[in-house]
Tab-separated table of C-alpha atoms in Angstrom:
chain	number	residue	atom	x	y	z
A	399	UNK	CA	0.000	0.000	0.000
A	400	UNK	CA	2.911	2.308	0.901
A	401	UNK	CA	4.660	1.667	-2.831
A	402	UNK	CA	1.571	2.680	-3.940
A	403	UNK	CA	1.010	5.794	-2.343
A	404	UNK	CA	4.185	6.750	-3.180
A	405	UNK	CA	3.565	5.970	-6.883
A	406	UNK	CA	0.545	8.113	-7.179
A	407	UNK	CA	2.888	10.966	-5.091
A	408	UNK	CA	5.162	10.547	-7.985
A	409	UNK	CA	3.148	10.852	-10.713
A	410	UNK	CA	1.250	13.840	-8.803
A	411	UNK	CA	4.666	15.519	-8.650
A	412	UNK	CA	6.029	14.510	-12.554
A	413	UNK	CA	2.234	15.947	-13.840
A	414	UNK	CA	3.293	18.993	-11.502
A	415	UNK	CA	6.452	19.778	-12.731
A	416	UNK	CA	5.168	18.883	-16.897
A	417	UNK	CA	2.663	21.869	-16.507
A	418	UNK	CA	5.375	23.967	-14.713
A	419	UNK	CA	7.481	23.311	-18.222
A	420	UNK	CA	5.012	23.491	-20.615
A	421	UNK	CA	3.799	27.379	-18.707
A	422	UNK	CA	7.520	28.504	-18.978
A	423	UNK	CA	7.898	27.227	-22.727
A	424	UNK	CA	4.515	28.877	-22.852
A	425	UNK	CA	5.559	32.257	-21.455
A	426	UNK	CA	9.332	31.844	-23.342
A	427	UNK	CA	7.150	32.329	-26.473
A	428	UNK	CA	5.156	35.786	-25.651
A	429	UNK	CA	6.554	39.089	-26.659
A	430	UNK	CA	7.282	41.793	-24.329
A	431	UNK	CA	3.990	43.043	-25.166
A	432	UNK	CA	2.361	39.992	-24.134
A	433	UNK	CA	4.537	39.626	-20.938
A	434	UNK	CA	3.882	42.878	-19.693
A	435	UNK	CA	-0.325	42.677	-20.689
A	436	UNK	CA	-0.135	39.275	-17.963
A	437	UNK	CA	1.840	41.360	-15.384
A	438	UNK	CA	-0.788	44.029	-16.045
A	439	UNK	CA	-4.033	41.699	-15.738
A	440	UNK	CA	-2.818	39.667	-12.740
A	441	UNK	CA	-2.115	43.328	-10.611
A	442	UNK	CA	-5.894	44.411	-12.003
A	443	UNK	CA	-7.176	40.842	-10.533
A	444	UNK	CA	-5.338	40.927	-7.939
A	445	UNK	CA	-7.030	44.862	-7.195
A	446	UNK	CA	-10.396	44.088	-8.174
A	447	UNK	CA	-10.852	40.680	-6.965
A	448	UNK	CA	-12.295	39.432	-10.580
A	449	UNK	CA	-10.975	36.383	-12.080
A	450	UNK	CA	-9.610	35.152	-15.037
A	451	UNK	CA	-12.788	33.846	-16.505
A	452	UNK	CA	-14.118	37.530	-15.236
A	453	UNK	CA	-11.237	38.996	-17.483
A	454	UNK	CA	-11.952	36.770	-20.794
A	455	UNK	CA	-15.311	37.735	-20.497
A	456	UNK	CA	-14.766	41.176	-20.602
A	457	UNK	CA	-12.223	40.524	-23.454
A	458	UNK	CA	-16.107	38.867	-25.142
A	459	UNK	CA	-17.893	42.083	-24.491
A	460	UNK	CA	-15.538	44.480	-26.020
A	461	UNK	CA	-15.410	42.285	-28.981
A	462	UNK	CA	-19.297	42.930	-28.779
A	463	UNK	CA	-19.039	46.446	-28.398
A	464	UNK	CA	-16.540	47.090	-30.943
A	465	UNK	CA	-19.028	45.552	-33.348
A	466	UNK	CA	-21.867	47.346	-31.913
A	467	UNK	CA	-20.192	50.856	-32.399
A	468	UNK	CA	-19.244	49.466	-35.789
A	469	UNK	CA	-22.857	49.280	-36.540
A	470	UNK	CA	-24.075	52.401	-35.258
A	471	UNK	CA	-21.072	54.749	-36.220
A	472	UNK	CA	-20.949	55.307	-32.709
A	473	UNK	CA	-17.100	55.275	-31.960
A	474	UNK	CA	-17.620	56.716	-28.437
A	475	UNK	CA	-18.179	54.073	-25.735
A	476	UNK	CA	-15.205	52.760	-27.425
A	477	UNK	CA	-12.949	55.287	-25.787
A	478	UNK	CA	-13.628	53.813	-22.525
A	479	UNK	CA	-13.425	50.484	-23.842
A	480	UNK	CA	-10.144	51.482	-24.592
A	481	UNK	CA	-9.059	52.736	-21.028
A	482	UNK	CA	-10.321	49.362	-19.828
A	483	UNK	CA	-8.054	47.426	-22.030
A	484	UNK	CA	-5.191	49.688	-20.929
A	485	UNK	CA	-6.317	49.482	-17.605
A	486	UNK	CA	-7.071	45.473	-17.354
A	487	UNK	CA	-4.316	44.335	-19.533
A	488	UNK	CA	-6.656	43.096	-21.640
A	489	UNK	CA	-5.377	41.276	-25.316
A	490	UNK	CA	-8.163	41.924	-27.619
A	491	UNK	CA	-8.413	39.512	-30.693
A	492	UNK	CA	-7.272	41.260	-33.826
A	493	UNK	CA	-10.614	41.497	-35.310
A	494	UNK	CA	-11.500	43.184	-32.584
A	495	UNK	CA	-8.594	45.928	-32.853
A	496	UNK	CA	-9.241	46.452	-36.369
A	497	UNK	CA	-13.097	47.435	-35.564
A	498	UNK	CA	-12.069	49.051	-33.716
A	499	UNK	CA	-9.598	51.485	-35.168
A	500	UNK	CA	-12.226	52.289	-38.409
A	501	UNK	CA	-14.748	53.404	-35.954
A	502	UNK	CA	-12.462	55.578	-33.868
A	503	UNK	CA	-11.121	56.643	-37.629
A	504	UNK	CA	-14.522	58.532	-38.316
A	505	UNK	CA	-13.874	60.237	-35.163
A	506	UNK	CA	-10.559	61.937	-36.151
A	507	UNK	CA	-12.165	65.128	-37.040
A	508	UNK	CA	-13.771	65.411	-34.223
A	509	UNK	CA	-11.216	63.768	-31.508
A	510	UNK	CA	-8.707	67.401	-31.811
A	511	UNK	CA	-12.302	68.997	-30.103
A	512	UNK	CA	-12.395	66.950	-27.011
A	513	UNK	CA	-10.813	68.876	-23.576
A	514	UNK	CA	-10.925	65.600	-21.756
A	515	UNK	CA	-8.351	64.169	-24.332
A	516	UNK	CA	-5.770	66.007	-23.992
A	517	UNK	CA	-2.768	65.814	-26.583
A	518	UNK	CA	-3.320	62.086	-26.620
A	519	UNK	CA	-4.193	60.304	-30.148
A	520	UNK	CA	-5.907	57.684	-29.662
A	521	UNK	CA	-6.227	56.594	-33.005
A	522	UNK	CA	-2.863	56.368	-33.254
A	523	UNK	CA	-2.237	54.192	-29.742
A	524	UNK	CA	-4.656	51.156	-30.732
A	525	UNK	CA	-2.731	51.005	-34.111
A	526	UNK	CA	0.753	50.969	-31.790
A	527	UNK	CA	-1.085	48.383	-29.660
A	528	UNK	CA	-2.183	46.528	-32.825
A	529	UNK	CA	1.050	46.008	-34.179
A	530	UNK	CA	2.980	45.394	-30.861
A	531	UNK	CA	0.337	42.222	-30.651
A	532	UNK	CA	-0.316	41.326	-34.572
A	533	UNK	CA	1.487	42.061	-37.571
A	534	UNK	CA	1.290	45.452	-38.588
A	535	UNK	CA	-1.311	46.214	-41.840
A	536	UNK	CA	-1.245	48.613	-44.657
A	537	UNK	CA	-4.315	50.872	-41.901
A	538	UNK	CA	-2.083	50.809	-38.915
A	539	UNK	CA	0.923	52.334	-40.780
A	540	UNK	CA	-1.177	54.418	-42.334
A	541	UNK	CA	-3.214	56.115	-39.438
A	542	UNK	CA	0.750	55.609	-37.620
A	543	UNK	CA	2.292	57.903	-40.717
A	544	UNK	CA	-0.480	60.229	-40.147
A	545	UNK	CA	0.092	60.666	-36.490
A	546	UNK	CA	3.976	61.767	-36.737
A	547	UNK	CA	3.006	63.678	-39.882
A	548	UNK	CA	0.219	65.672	-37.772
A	549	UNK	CA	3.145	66.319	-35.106
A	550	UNK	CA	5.734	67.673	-37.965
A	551	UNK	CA	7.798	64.176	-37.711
A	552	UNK	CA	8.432	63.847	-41.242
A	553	UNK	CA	11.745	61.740	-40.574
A	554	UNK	CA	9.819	59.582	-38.007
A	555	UNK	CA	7.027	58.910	-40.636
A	556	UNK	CA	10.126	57.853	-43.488
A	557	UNK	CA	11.331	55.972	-40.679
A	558	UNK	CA	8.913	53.960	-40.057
A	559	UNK	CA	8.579	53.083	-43.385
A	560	UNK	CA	11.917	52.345	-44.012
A	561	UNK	CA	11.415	49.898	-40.891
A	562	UNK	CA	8.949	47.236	-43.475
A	563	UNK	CA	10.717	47.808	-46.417
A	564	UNK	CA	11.778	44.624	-46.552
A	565	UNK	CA	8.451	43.084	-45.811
A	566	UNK	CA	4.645	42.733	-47.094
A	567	UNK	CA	3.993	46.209	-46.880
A	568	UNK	CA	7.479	47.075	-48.268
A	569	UNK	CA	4.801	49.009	-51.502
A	570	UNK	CA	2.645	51.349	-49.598
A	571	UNK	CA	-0.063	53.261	-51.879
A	572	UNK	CA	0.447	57.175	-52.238
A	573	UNK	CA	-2.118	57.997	-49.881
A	574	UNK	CA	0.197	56.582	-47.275
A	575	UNK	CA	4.105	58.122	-48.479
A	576	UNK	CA	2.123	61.522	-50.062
A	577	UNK	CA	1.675	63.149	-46.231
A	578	UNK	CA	5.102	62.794	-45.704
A	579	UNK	CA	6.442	64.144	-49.243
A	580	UNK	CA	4.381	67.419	-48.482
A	581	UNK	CA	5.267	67.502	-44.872
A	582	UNK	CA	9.421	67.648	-45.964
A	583	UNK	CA	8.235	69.793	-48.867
A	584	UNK	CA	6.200	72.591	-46.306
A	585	UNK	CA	9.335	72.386	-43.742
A	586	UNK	CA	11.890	73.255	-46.967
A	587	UNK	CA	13.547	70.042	-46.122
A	588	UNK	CA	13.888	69.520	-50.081
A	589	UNK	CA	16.608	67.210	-50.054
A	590	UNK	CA	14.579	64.919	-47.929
A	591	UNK	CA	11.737	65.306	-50.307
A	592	UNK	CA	13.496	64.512	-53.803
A	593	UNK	CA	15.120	61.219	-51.924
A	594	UNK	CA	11.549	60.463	-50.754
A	595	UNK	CA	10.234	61.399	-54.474
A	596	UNK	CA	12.660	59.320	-56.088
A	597	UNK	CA	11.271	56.381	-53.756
A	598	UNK	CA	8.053	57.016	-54.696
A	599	UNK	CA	8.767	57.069	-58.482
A	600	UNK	CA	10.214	53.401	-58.034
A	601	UNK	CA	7.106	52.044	-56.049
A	602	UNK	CA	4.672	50.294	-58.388
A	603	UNK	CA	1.739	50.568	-55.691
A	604	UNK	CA	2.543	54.492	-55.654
A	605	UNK	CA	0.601	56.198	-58.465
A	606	UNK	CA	2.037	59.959	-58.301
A	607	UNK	CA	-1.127	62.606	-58.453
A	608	UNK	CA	-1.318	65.804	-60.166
A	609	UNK	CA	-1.791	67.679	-57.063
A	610	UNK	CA	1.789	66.073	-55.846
A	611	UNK	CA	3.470	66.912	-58.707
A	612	UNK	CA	2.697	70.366	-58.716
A	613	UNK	CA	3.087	70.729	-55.073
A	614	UNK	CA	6.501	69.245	-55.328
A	615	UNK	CA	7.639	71.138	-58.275
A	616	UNK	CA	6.278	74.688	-56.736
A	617	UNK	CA	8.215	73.701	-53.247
A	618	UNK	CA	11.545	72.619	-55.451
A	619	UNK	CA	11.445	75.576	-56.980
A	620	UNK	CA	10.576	77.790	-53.731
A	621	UNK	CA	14.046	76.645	-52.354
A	622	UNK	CA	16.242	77.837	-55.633
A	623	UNK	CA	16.981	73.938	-56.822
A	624	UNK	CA	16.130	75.475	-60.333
A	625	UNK	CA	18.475	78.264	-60.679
């Protein structure tokens, strides 16, 4: 009877120590991101007393809700959805994310009006948090390009282009590299702007519009290249 005992103790101990292993490979495997969203959710458990089925739930609803706003064109409840995922460390599925960044997209007009936002874009954070969790997409970089372009950041913008250029996305459209070519162009930064151009001219996605070229030309010209 003893042998036995201590056989089942064994076995108790080996299934112990398997699931130990197989949560460290598990945890080996997340990003930083992901690491630091499970520090962040145990601390809110640990605060609110909720529990981890409490927490996936929640991760449900805004799923929900994201769709929801989707359907009405209602992008605000989302803001506070969004505070709660910051807040939580919640990880929202990628279709979820993606909602949720076109509904908060037909609020960028109006998001500069709001006092209780402050100089934060949100906008541009859920496409950060997107891409920090799921590859990034052609809309992230875009609404990301926009964001550095609407704080003067032309460099950043290039930057962060240059950063996929070796990927999927390496051919952006011109809506996406344009911004940036009049940004450099506004700022007289024209030698930045005819190594950007010359990119441009080379990208088979990028279809050059009138209103570029004359833009381009008239800022060239502005800064003396054609004397």
């Amino acid at each position: 009877r003893n042998e036995t005992l201590n056989g089942n103790e064994q076995n108790k101990s080996s299934r112990i120590g398997n699931k130990e292993i197989e949560k460290s490979k598990k945890e080996n495997k997340m990003s930083y991101t992901e690491r630091k969203l499970r520090e962040r959710r145990d601390m809110y458990l640990e605060a609110t007393n909720l529990t981890a089925p409490h927490h996936r739930l929640a991760t449900v609803l805004l799923a929900h809700l994201s769709d929801h706003c989707a359907k009405t064109s209602n992008p605000l409840p989302l803001y506070v959805g969004w505070e709660k995922v910051l807040e939580a460390g919640m990880m929202p599925m990628e279709r979820t994310l993606s909602t949720s960044l076109y509904v908060l997209s037909l609020d960028e007009g109006k998001e500069s009006d709001r006092s209780d936002k402050g100089d934060r874009d949100v906008v541009s954070e859920v496409a950060m948090f997107h891409d920090a969790l799921y590859e990034p997409t052609e809309k992230t970089i875009a609404l990301l390009v926009k964001s550095l372009v609407g704080r003067g950041d032309a460099a950043g913008a290039e930057a962060l282009l240059e950063s996929i250029a070796d990927g999927p996305l390496a051919d952006l459209r011109h809506r996406t590299t344009s911004p940036i070519l009049k940004l450099y162009c506004e700022k007289g930064e024209i030698d930045a702007a005819l190594r950007l151009y010359h990119k441009m001219k080379h990208t088979s996605r990028v279809v050059m519009e009138a209103g570029t070229y004359s833009d381009f030309i008239a800022a060239v010209a502005e800064n003396g290249y054609f004397r």
